[in-house]
Coordinates of C-alpha atoms in Angstrom, one line a residue:
M1 CA -21.9 -59.5 -50.4
Q2 CA -22.8 -63.2 -50.6
D3 CA -25.9 -62.6 -48.4
L4 CA -27.0 -59.8 -50.8
L5 CA -26.4 -62.1 -53.8
D6 CA -28.3 -64.9 -52.1
L7 CA -31.3 -62.6 -51.5
L8 CA -31.1 -61.5 -55.2
K9 CA -31.2 -65.1 -56.3
Q10 CA -34.1 -66.0 -54.0
K11 CA -36.2 -63.1 -55.2
T12 CA -35.4 -63.9 -58.8
E13 CA -36.4 -67.5 -58.5
K14 CA -39.6 -66.4 -56.8
L15 CA -40.4 -64.3 -59.9
Q16 CA -40.1 -67.3 -62.1
L17 CA -43.2 -68.7 -60.3
G18 CA -45.4 -65.8 -61.4
G19 CA -48.8 -66.1 -59.8
G20 CA -47.8 -69.4 -58.0
L21 CA -47.6 -73.1 -58.7
S22 CA -51.3 -73.7 -58.7
K23 CA -51.9 -70.9 -61.2
I24 CA -49.1 -72.4 -63.4
E25 CA -50.7 -75.8 -63.3
K26 CA -54.1 -74.4 -64.4
H27 CA -52.3 -72.4 -67.1
K28 CA -50.5 -75.5 -68.5
E29 CA -53.7 -77.6 -68.4
K30 CA -54.9 -75.4 -71.2
G31 CA -51.9 -76.5 -73.3
K32 CA -50.1 -73.2 -72.9
L33 CA -46.5 -72.5 -72.1
T34 CA -45.7 -70.1 -69.3
A35 CA -44.4 -66.6 -70.0
W36 CA -40.8 -67.6 -69.3
E37 CA -41.1 -70.9 -71.2
R38 CA -42.3 -68.9 -74.3
I39 CA -39.3 -66.6 -74.0
T40 CA -36.8 -69.5 -73.5
Y41 CA -38.2 -71.4 -76.5
L42 CA -38.1 -68.2 -78.7
L43 CA -34.6 -67.0 -77.8
D44 CA -31.5 -68.5 -79.5
D45 CA -29.8 -71.2 -77.5
N46 CA -26.6 -70.5 -75.6
Q47 CA -26.8 -66.7 -76.2
P48 CA -26.9 -64.1 -73.5
Y49 CA -30.0 -62.0 -72.7
V50 CA -30.8 -59.1 -70.4
E51 CA -34.0 -58.8 -68.5
I52 CA -35.6 -55.4 -68.4
G53 CA -37.8 -54.3 -65.5
K54 CA -37.0 -57.2 -63.2
F55 CA -38.7 -56.7 -59.8
A56 CA -41.2 -54.2 -61.3
A57 CA -44.1 -53.8 -58.8
D58 CA -42.1 -55.7 -56.1
G59 CA -44.0 -55.3 -52.8
M60 CA -46.7 -53.1 -54.5
Y61 CA -50.5 -53.7 -54.8
V62 CA -50.5 -55.9 -51.7
E63 CA -54.2 -55.0 -51.1
H64 CA -55.0 -56.4 -54.5
G65 CA -53.0 -59.6 -54.0
G66 CA -49.8 -58.3 -55.5
C67 CA -48.5 -58.3 -59.1
P68 CA -45.2 -60.1 -59.3
N69 CA -42.8 -58.7 -62.0
A70 CA -45.8 -56.4 -63.0
G71 CA -47.4 -59.4 -64.7
V72 CA -45.1 -59.3 -67.7
V73 CA -41.6 -60.5 -68.6
V74 CA -39.4 -58.3 -70.8
V75 CA -36.0 -59.3 -72.2
L76 CA -33.4 -58.0 -74.6
G77 CA -32.1 -61.1 -76.5
Y78 CA -31.3 -62.8 -79.7
V79 CA -34.0 -64.3 -82.0
S80 CA -32.7 -66.0 -85.2
G81 CA -29.4 -64.1 -84.6
R82 CA -31.2 -60.7 -84.4
L83 CA -31.2 -58.6 -81.2
C84 CA -34.9 -58.0 -80.3
V85 CA -37.0 -56.9 -77.4
V86 CA -39.4 -59.6 -76.3
V87 CA -42.5 -58.8 -74.2
S88 CA -44.3 -61.8 -72.7
N89 CA -47.5 -61.4 -70.6
D90 CA -47.8 -63.6 -67.6
A91 CA -51.3 -64.9 -67.5
T92 CA -50.7 -66.6 -64.1
V93 CA -50.7 -63.1 -62.5
K94 CA -54.3 -61.8 -62.5
A95 CA -54.9 -63.3 -65.9
G96 CA -52.2 -61.0 -67.3
A97 CA -54.3 -57.9 -66.5
W98 CA -52.6 -54.5 -66.7
F99 CA -51.8 -52.8 -63.4
P100 CA -50.3 -49.3 -63.5
M101 CA -46.7 -50.7 -63.3
T102 CA -47.6 -53.2 -66.1
G103 CA -48.3 -50.3 -68.4
K104 CA -45.1 -48.5 -67.3
K105 CA -43.0 -51.6 -68.0
N106 CA -44.6 -52.2 -71.4
L107 CA -43.9 -48.6 -72.3
R108 CA -40.3 -49.0 -71.2
A109 CA -40.0 -52.0 -73.6
Q110 CA -41.3 -50.0 -76.5
E111 CA -39.0 -47.1 -75.6
I112 CA -35.9 -49.4 -75.8
A113 CA -37.0 -50.7 -79.2
M114 CA -37.6 -47.1 -80.4
E115 CA -34.3 -45.7 -79.1
N116 CA -32.2 -48.5 -80.5
H117 CA -34.2 -49.3 -83.7
I118 CA -34.5 -53.0 -82.9
P119 CA -37.5 -55.3 -83.5
I120 CA -40.0 -55.9 -80.7
I121 CA -42.0 -59.1 -80.3
Y122 CA -45.2 -59.2 -78.2
L123 CA -46.4 -62.6 -76.8
V124 CA -49.9 -61.6 -75.8
D125 CA -51.9 -63.3 -73.1
S126 CA -53.8 -60.7 -71.2
A127 CA -57.3 -59.9 -69.9
G128 CA -56.7 -56.2 -70.5
V129 CA -56.8 -53.3 -67.9
Y130 CA -57.2 -54.3 -64.2
L131 CA -60.6 -52.7 -63.7
P132 CA -60.3 -51.9 -59.9
M133 CA -57.4 -49.6 -60.8
Q134 CA -58.6 -48.4 -64.2
D135 CA -58.2 -44.7 -63.2
E136 CA -54.5 -45.2 -62.7
I137 CA -53.8 -47.0 -66.0
F138 CA -56.4 -45.8 -68.5
P139 CA -56.6 -42.1 -69.3
D140 CA -53.3 -40.3 -68.8
K141 CA -50.4 -39.6 -71.2
E142 CA -48.2 -42.4 -70.0
H143 CA -51.1 -44.9 -69.5
F144 CA -52.6 -47.8 -71.6
G145 CA -53.4 -45.7 -74.7
R146 CA -49.7 -44.7 -75.1
I147 CA -49.0 -48.3 -76.0
F148 CA -51.0 -48.1 -79.2
R149 CA -49.6 -44.6 -80.0
N150 CA -46.2 -46.2 -79.8
N151 CA -47.3 -49.1 -82.0
A152 CA -48.1 -46.5 -84.7
K153 CA -44.8 -44.6 -84.1
L154 CA -42.7 -47.8 -84.2
S155 CA -44.4 -48.6 -87.5
S156 CA -43.7 -45.2 -89.0
M157 CA -40.0 -45.5 -87.9
G158 CA -39.7 -48.8 -89.8
I159 CA -39.1 -50.8 -86.7
P160 CA -40.5 -54.4 -87.0
Q161 CA -43.3 -55.5 -84.6
I162 CA -44.5 -59.1 -84.3
S163 CA -47.4 -60.2 -82.1
A164 CA -48.5 -63.7 -81.2
I165 CA -51.9 -63.9 -79.7
M166 CA -51.4 -66.8 -77.3
G167 CA -54.3 -66.2 -74.9
S168 CA -56.9 -63.5 -74.2
C169 CA -56.6 -60.2 -76.0
V170 CA -59.5 -58.0 -75.0
A171 CA -60.9 -54.5 -75.6
G172 CA -58.3 -51.8 -76.1
G173 CA -55.6 -54.5 -75.8
A174 CA -56.8 -55.9 -79.1
Y175 CA -55.2 -53.0 -80.9
L176 CA -51.7 -53.9 -79.8
P177 CA -51.3 -57.1 -82.0
I178 CA -53.4 -55.8 -84.8
M179 CA -51.2 -52.6 -85.1
S180 CA -48.1 -54.8 -85.4
D181 CA -46.6 -55.8 -88.7
Y182 CA -47.4 -59.5 -88.1
A183 CA -50.3 -60.9 -86.0
L184 CA -50.2 -64.6 -85.4
I185 CA -52.7 -66.6 -83.3
V186 CA -52.8 -69.9 -81.5
E187 CA -55.9 -72.1 -82.1
G188 CA -58.0 -72.9 -79.1
T189 CA -56.3 -70.6 -76.7
G190 CA -55.8 -67.3 -78.6
S191 CA -58.7 -64.9 -78.9
V192 CA -59.0 -61.3 -79.9
F193 CA -62.1 -59.0 -79.7
L194 CA -63.1 -55.6 -78.6
A195 CA -65.8 -57.0 -76.3
G196 CA -66.2 -60.6 -75.0
S197 CA -69.3 -62.7 -75.3
Y198 CA -70.7 -61.5 -71.9
L199 CA -70.4 -57.8 -72.8
V200 CA -71.8 -58.4 -76.3
R201 CA -74.8 -60.1 -74.8
S202 CA -75.4 -57.4 -72.2
S203 CA -74.8 -54.6 -74.8
I204 CA -76.7 -55.7 -77.9
G205 CA -78.4 -59.0 -76.8
E206 CA -76.4 -61.2 -79.2
V207 CA -75.7 -64.7 -77.8
I208 CA -72.3 -66.0 -79.0
D209 CA -69.3 -67.9 -77.7
N210 CA -65.8 -66.4 -77.5
E211 CA -64.3 -68.7 -80.0
T212 CA -66.8 -67.9 -82.7
L213 CA -66.7 -64.2 -81.7
G214 CA -62.9 -63.8 -81.9
G215 CA -61.0 -67.1 -82.2
A216 CA -58.3 -68.2 -84.6
T217 CA -60.7 -69.5 -87.3
T218 CA -62.8 -66.4 -87.3
H219 CA -59.9 -64.0 -87.6
C220 CA -57.7 -66.0 -90.1
E221 CA -60.5 -67.2 -92.4
I222 CA -63.3 -64.6 -92.1
S223 CA -62.2 -61.2 -90.8
G224 CA -58.6 -61.3 -91.9
V225 CA -57.6 -59.6 -88.7
T226 CA -54.8 -62.1 -88.0
D227 CA -52.3 -63.5 -90.5
N228 CA -52.0 -67.2 -89.7
K229 CA -53.2 -69.7 -87.0
Y230 CA -51.0 -72.3 -85.3
P231 CA -52.0 -75.5 -83.4
D232 CA -49.9 -74.7 -80.3
D233 CA -47.5 -72.2 -78.7
N234 CA -44.4 -73.9 -80.0
S235 CA -45.4 -73.8 -83.7
C236 CA -46.4 -70.2 -83.3
L237 CA -43.0 -69.3 -81.8
D238 CA -41.3 -71.2 -84.6
A239 CA -43.1 -69.0 -87.1
I240 CA -41.8 -65.9 -85.3
R241 CA -38.3 -67.2 -85.6
N242 CA -38.8 -67.8 -89.3
I243 CA -40.1 -64.3 -89.8
V244 CA -37.2 -62.6 -88.0
D245 CA -34.8 -64.7 -89.9
K246 CA -35.9 -62.9 -93.1
F247 CA -35.4 -59.3 -91.9
G248 CA -32.9 -57.2 -93.8
H249 CA -30.2 -55.1 -92.1
H250 CA -30.1 -51.3 -91.9
E251 CA -27.1 -48.9 -91.5
H252 CA -25.4 -49.0 -88.1
A253 CA -24.0 -46.2 -86.0
H254 CA -20.5 -47.7 -86.3
F255 CA -19.3 -47.4 -82.7
S256 CA -15.8 -48.6 -82.4
R257 CA -15.3 -52.3 -81.6
K258 CA -12.2 -54.5 -81.6
T259 CA -11.6 -58.1 -80.6
P260 CA -12.7 -58.4 -76.9
I261 CA -10.0 -59.0 -74.2
A262 CA -10.8 -60.4 -70.8
P263 CA -10.6 -58.0 -67.8
A264 CA -7.4 -57.9 -65.8
Y265 CA -9.4 -59.2 -62.8
K266 CA -12.1 -61.9 -62.8
P267 CA -15.5 -60.2 -62.5
K268 CA -16.2 -61.8 -59.1
A269 CA -13.1 -60.1 -57.7
L270 CA -15.2 -56.9 -57.3
Y271 CA -17.0 -58.6 -54.4
D272 CA -13.8 -58.2 -52.4
I273 CA -13.0 -54.7 -53.7
L274 CA -16.4 -53.2 -52.9
P275 CA -17.0 -52.7 -49.1
L276 CA -20.6 -53.2 -47.9
D277 CA -20.2 -50.4 -45.5
R278 CA -21.3 -47.3 -47.5
L279 CA -19.0 -45.1 -45.4
K280 CA -15.8 -47.0 -46.2
S281 CA -13.5 -45.9 -49.1
Y282 CA -12.3 -48.0 -52.0
D283 CA -10.4 -47.4 -55.3
M284 CA -12.9 -47.2 -58.2
R285 CA -10.0 -47.9 -60.6
E286 CA -9.6 -51.4 -59.0
L287 CA -13.3 -52.1 -59.4
L288 CA -13.2 -51.1 -63.1
K289 CA -10.5 -53.6 -63.7
T290 CA -13.1 -56.3 -63.2
I291 CA -15.2 -54.9 -66.0
V292 CA -13.1 -53.3 -68.7
D293 CA -10.8 -55.1 -71.2
A294 CA -7.3 -55.5 -69.7
D295 CA -4.9 -52.6 -70.3
S296 CA -7.5 -50.6 -72.2
M297 CA -8.0 -47.7 -69.8
E298 CA -6.6 -44.3 -70.9
E299 CA -7.4 -41.9 -68.0
Y300 CA -8.4 -38.2 -68.6
K301 CA -6.9 -35.5 -66.4
K302 CA -5.8 -38.1 -63.8
D303 CA -4.3 -35.6 -61.4
Y304 CA -7.1 -33.0 -61.6
G305 CA -10.7 -33.3 -60.2
K306 CA -9.8 -36.6 -58.6
T307 CA -13.2 -37.4 -56.9
I308 CA -14.5 -38.2 -60.4
L309 CA -12.6 -40.7 -62.5
C310 CA -12.9 -40.2 -66.3
T311 CA -11.3 -42.7 -68.6
L312 CA -11.5 -44.1 -72.1
A313 CA -11.6 -47.9 -72.2
R314 CA -13.0 -50.9 -74.0
I315 CA -15.6 -53.2 -72.6
D316 CA -16.0 -56.5 -74.5
G317 CA -14.2 -54.8 -77.4
W318 CA -16.6 -51.7 -77.5
A319 CA -15.0 -48.3 -77.0
V320 CA -16.5 -46.5 -74.1
G321 CA -16.0 -43.3 -72.0
I322 CA -16.4 -44.0 -68.3
V323 CA -17.5 -41.4 -65.7
A324 CA -17.2 -42.9 -62.2
N325 CA -17.2 -41.6 -58.7
Q326 CA -13.9 -42.2 -56.9
R327 CA -14.5 -43.2 -53.3
E328 CA -11.0 -42.8 -52.0
V329 CA -10.1 -39.6 -50.0
V330 CA -7.8 -37.6 -52.2
K331 CA -5.5 -34.7 -52.0
A332 CA -6.2 -31.8 -54.4
K333 CA -3.7 -29.1 -55.1
K334 CA -4.9 -25.5 -54.9
P335 CA -3.5 -22.1 -55.8
G336 CA -0.6 -20.9 -53.6
N337 CA 0.9 -24.4 -53.4
T338 CA -1.7 -25.5 -50.9
T339 CA -3.6 -28.8 -50.8
E340 CA -7.2 -29.7 -49.9
M341 CA -8.4 -33.1 -48.6
Q342 CA -11.5 -34.1 -50.7
M343 CA -14.0 -36.7 -49.6
G344 CA -14.5 -39.7 -51.9
G345 CA -18.0 -39.9 -53.5
V346 CA -18.5 -36.1 -53.3
I347 CA -18.5 -33.9 -56.5
Y348 CA -16.3 -30.8 -56.1
S349 CA -16.0 -28.0 -58.6
D350 CA -12.8 -29.3 -60.2
S351 CA -14.3 -32.8 -60.7
A352 CA -17.5 -31.4 -62.2
D353 CA -15.4 -29.2 -64.5
K354 CA -13.4 -32.2 -65.6
A355 CA -16.4 -34.5 -66.1
A356 CA -18.2 -31.9 -68.2
R357 CA -15.2 -31.6 -70.6
F358 CA -14.8 -35.4 -70.8
I359 CA -18.5 -35.9 -71.6
M360 CA -18.2 -33.3 -74.4
N361 CA -15.1 -35.0 -75.8
C362 CA -16.9 -38.4 -76.0
N363 CA -19.9 -36.8 -77.8
Q364 CA -17.6 -35.2 -80.3
Q365 CA -15.8 -38.5 -80.9
K366 CA -18.9 -40.7 -81.0
I367 CA -18.0 -42.8 -77.9
P368 CA -20.8 -44.2 -75.7
L369 CA -20.8 -43.1 -72.1
I370 CA -20.9 -45.4 -69.0
F371 CA -21.7 -43.9 -65.6
F372 CA -20.8 -45.7 -62.3
Q373 CA -22.6 -44.0 -59.5
D374 CA -21.4 -44.0 -55.9
V375 CA -22.1 -40.4 -55.1
T376 CA -23.2 -38.6 -51.9
G377 CA -23.8 -35.3 -53.8
F378 CA -22.1 -32.0 -54.5
M379 CA -19.8 -30.4 -51.9
V380 CA -21.6 -27.9 -49.7
G381 CA -20.5 -25.1 -47.4
S382 CA -19.4 -21.4 -47.9
R383 CA -16.1 -22.3 -49.5
S384 CA -17.8 -24.4 -52.2
E385 CA -20.6 -21.9 -52.8
Q386 CA -18.1 -19.0 -53.1
G387 CA -16.1 -21.2 -55.5
G388 CA -19.1 -21.6 -57.8
I389 CA -20.0 -25.2 -57.1
I390 CA -23.5 -24.6 -58.5
K391 CA -22.3 -23.3 -61.9
D392 CA -19.8 -26.1 -62.2
G393 CA -22.4 -28.6 -61.3
A394 CA -24.8 -27.0 -63.8
K395 CA -22.1 -27.3 -66.5
M396 CA -21.7 -31.0 -65.9
V397 CA -25.5 -31.6 -65.9
N398 CA -25.8 -29.6 -69.1
A399 CA -23.0 -31.5 -70.9
M400 CA -24.5 -34.9 -69.7
A401 CA -28.2 -34.1 -70.3
N402 CA -27.5 -32.9 -73.9
S403 CA -25.4 -35.9 -74.7
V404 CA -26.3 -37.5 -78.1
V405 CA -24.3 -40.7 -77.7
P406 CA -25.8 -43.6 -75.9
K407 CA -25.5 -43.5 -72.1
F408 CA -25.6 -46.4 -69.6
T409 CA -25.8 -46.1 -65.9
F410 CA -25.0 -48.5 -63.0
I411 CA -25.7 -47.6 -59.4
V412 CA -22.9 -49.2 -57.4
G413 CA -23.5 -47.7 -54.0
N414 CA -24.9 -44.3 -53.0
S415 CA -27.0 -42.3 -55.4
Y416 CA -28.0 -39.2 -53.4
G417 CA -29.5 -35.8 -54.4
A418 CA -28.2 -33.9 -57.3
G419 CA -25.4 -36.4 -57.6
N420 CA -27.9 -38.8 -59.0
Y421 CA -28.8 -36.2 -61.7
A422 CA -25.2 -35.3 -62.6
M423 CA -24.2 -38.9 -62.9
C424 CA -27.0 -39.7 -65.4
G425 CA -29.9 -40.9 -63.3
K426 CA -33.2 -42.2 -64.8
A427 CA -34.4 -38.6 -65.6
Y428 CA -31.5 -38.2 -68.1
D429 CA -32.5 -41.0 -70.5
P430 CA -29.8 -43.6 -70.1
R431 CA -30.4 -46.4 -72.6
L432 CA -30.2 -48.9 -69.7
I433 CA -29.9 -48.3 -66.0
Y434 CA -29.3 -51.0 -63.4
A435 CA -28.6 -51.1 -59.6
W436 CA -26.2 -53.4 -57.8
P437 CA -27.5 -55.0 -54.6
T438 CA -25.3 -52.6 -52.7
A439 CA -27.1 -49.5 -54.2
S440 CA -29.2 -47.0 -52.3
M441 CA -31.1 -44.1 -53.9
A442 CA -32.7 -41.0 -52.2
V443 CA -32.4 -37.3 -51.8
M444 CA -29.9 -37.9 -49.0
S445 CA -28.7 -40.7 -46.7
G446 CA -31.0 -42.3 -44.2
A447 CA -29.0 -40.9 -41.3
A448 CA -29.0 -37.3 -42.7
A449 CA -32.7 -37.5 -43.6
G450 CA -33.6 -38.9 -40.3
K451 CA -32.0 -36.1 -38.3
T452 CA -33.5 -33.5 -40.7
L453 CA -37.0 -34.9 -40.5
L454 CA -36.7 -35.2 -36.7
Q455 CA -35.8 -31.5 -36.4
I456 CA -38.9 -30.6 -38.5
Q457 CA -41.2 -32.8 -36.5
E458 CA -39.7 -31.5 -33.2
A459 CA -40.3 -27.9 -34.3
T460 CA -43.9 -28.7 -35.3
L461 CA -44.6 -30.3 -31.9
K462 CA -42.9 -27.5 -30.1
G463 CA -45.2 -25.1 -31.9
K464 CA -48.1 -27.0 -30.4
G465 CA -46.7 -26.8 -27.0
T466 CA -45.2 -30.3 -26.8
T467 CA -41.6 -31.0 -25.8
L468 CA -40.0 -34.3 -26.6
S469 CA -37.8 -36.1 -24.1
D470 CA -34.5 -37.6 -25.2
E471 CA -36.1 -41.0 -25.1
D472 CA -39.0 -39.8 -27.3
K473 CA -36.5 -38.3 -29.8
K474 CA -34.6 -41.5 -30.0
E475 CA -37.7 -43.6 -30.6
L476 CA -39.0 -41.1 -33.2
L477 CA -35.7 -41.0 -35.0
A478 CA -35.5 -44.8 -35.2
K479 CA -39.0 -44.9 -36.7
I480 CA -38.2 -42.2 -39.2
E481 CA -34.9 -43.9 -40.2
A482 CA -36.6 -47.3 -40.6
Q483 CA -39.2 -46.0 -43.0
Y484 CA -36.7 -43.9 -44.9
N485 CA -34.2 -46.8 -45.2
E486 CA -36.8 -49.0 -46.7
Q487 CA -37.1 -46.5 -49.5
L488 CA -33.3 -46.5 -50.0
S489 CA -33.4 -50.2 -51.1
P490 CA -32.5 -51.0 -54.7
Y491 CA -35.6 -53.2 -54.9
Y492 CA -37.8 -50.3 -53.9
A493 CA -36.3 -48.4 -56.9
A494 CA -36.6 -51.4 -59.2
A495 CA -40.3 -51.9 -58.2
R496 CA -41.1 -48.5 -59.5
L497 CA -38.8 -48.8 -62.6
W498 CA -36.5 -46.0 -61.4
V499 CA -33.9 -48.6 -62.5
D500 CA -34.3 -51.5 -65.0
G501 CA -33.5 -54.1 -62.4
V502 CA -31.2 -55.2 -59.6
I503 CA -28.3 -57.3 -61.0
D504 CA -25.4 -59.4 -59.8
P505 CA -22.4 -57.0 -60.4
A506 CA -20.7 -59.7 -62.4
E507 CA -23.4 -59.2 -65.1
T508 CA -22.4 -55.6 -65.7
R509 CA -20.0 -56.2 -68.5
N510 CA -22.5 -58.3 -70.5
I511 CA -25.3 -55.7 -70.1
I512 CA -23.0 -52.9 -71.3
S513 CA -21.9 -55.0 -74.4
M514 CA -25.5 -55.9 -75.3
G515 CA -26.7 -52.4 -74.7
I516 CA -24.1 -50.8 -77.0
E517 CA -24.8 -53.5 -79.6
A518 CA -28.5 -52.6 -79.5
A519 CA -27.6 -48.8 -79.7
N520 CA -25.4 -49.5 -82.7
H521 CA -28.6 -50.4 -84.7
N522 CA -29.7 -46.8 -84.6
P523 CA -27.5 -44.8 -87.0
T524 CA -29.1 -41.5 -86.2
I525 CA -26.9 -39.4 -83.9
E526 CA -27.9 -35.7 -83.6
K527 CA -25.5 -32.8 -83.6
Y528 CA -24.1 -32.2 -80.1
N529 CA -25.2 -28.8 -78.8
V530 CA -25.0 -27.9 -75.1
G531 CA -26.6 -24.5 -75.4
V532 CA -25.4 -22.0 -72.8
I533 CA -22.6 -23.4 -70.6
Q534 CA -21.9 -21.8 -67.2
T535 CA -18.3 -20.6 -67.0

């Protein structure tokens, strides 16, 4: 575990460097703070924050020189005592240009603000769309234009938006700050225009410099596009804090919270509880004791459907319902006074039935749901099929998918196949979803996929008259597994925003607490309706 945590720390520290030390030096020579310095200055001192989308674009766009952290930093943190989403462009990465993953990450930030009804602050310093990849970021539904659509939707929902123009703000990107409730600009470095001086000259023949065209003086004194100008980044960020300080409060959802109690075990105790070998068993109850408030667990149907653990609890004082895969091998009683050995991490009919009922209970009682995934999938075979595993699984997916209370997901270990879906994977709208360094996500395990893909390739070659020797099979299997295992990595998932980041497991409790606090700002909870339930 320590090796995995060291790797996480190294990769995180590298992200802080953005486009590299030389790019940071040039950036600061202009009198500008870096993306992270702006966030650190803006956030309240000695208060926790949660990074969203860490490792986005990790290992991607290599042919374009890479795009660390997708060229933008996003955090959920406190500004003047208010929980806000902060989006800070990193101009040391390709001048803050938007790659496809940059767009996806910005949309995720807006989604979090919209779901939770919390303010969003944009610290703009971007050259706009990365032109060599414009076809992958410009025209589609979830591309660049969706940002401005969301600006309008956020405004109509009454969710505050503040923009600080702290560098370039070009073309379509100019609409983002101007569609915000407040648009501030830094003198000398901030500029906003639909077309820069070079394009203006080539288009209409007018010769003009960028500062006169769209600088702070022009937009604060002549056009009225921006509200106020500030001499430097710090004073602009101070103004944002002053504005947020004046916001009124709206009705909350009133999720239950009591005085927090420390967990029974210290958070880092889970490093010893969780085996790195994904095939080894462990007791999920023991792991949860490092996260939940001491003596707060009230387990549901403890002796039934034992491969899924369902329990009410409190985390940092917040009431929660936990649905977690139990990784111990368990004995299940069956009709006729018989018993069945059930494999840990597998969802059986009885555990799916129990989880569905528990999820429905939590929705009726307005209790947020937390999912801890270490799942290899649903049980297969004739006995399970005849027992109706598909309809029981469908019932669980239905109950979870239609959930109206906030959901939060943590991928502890395996996250395979339909098990990912049933345990609230990304496709099922968790408010936040994070992976631990021990996580692996795919349709099936590397070993199972390797053997399946080998059989397919072997059959294809046989059809062409080629027979593989045992040595050839071994070599091909190793090649297939190596490629597949790379895609199992939590960093592969984080790069594509299938998860909101890879975290030290000790951070889990804080993320849940801040996530529920954010969700509590949205008082709108729809009526729970699961539609047709398979019985």
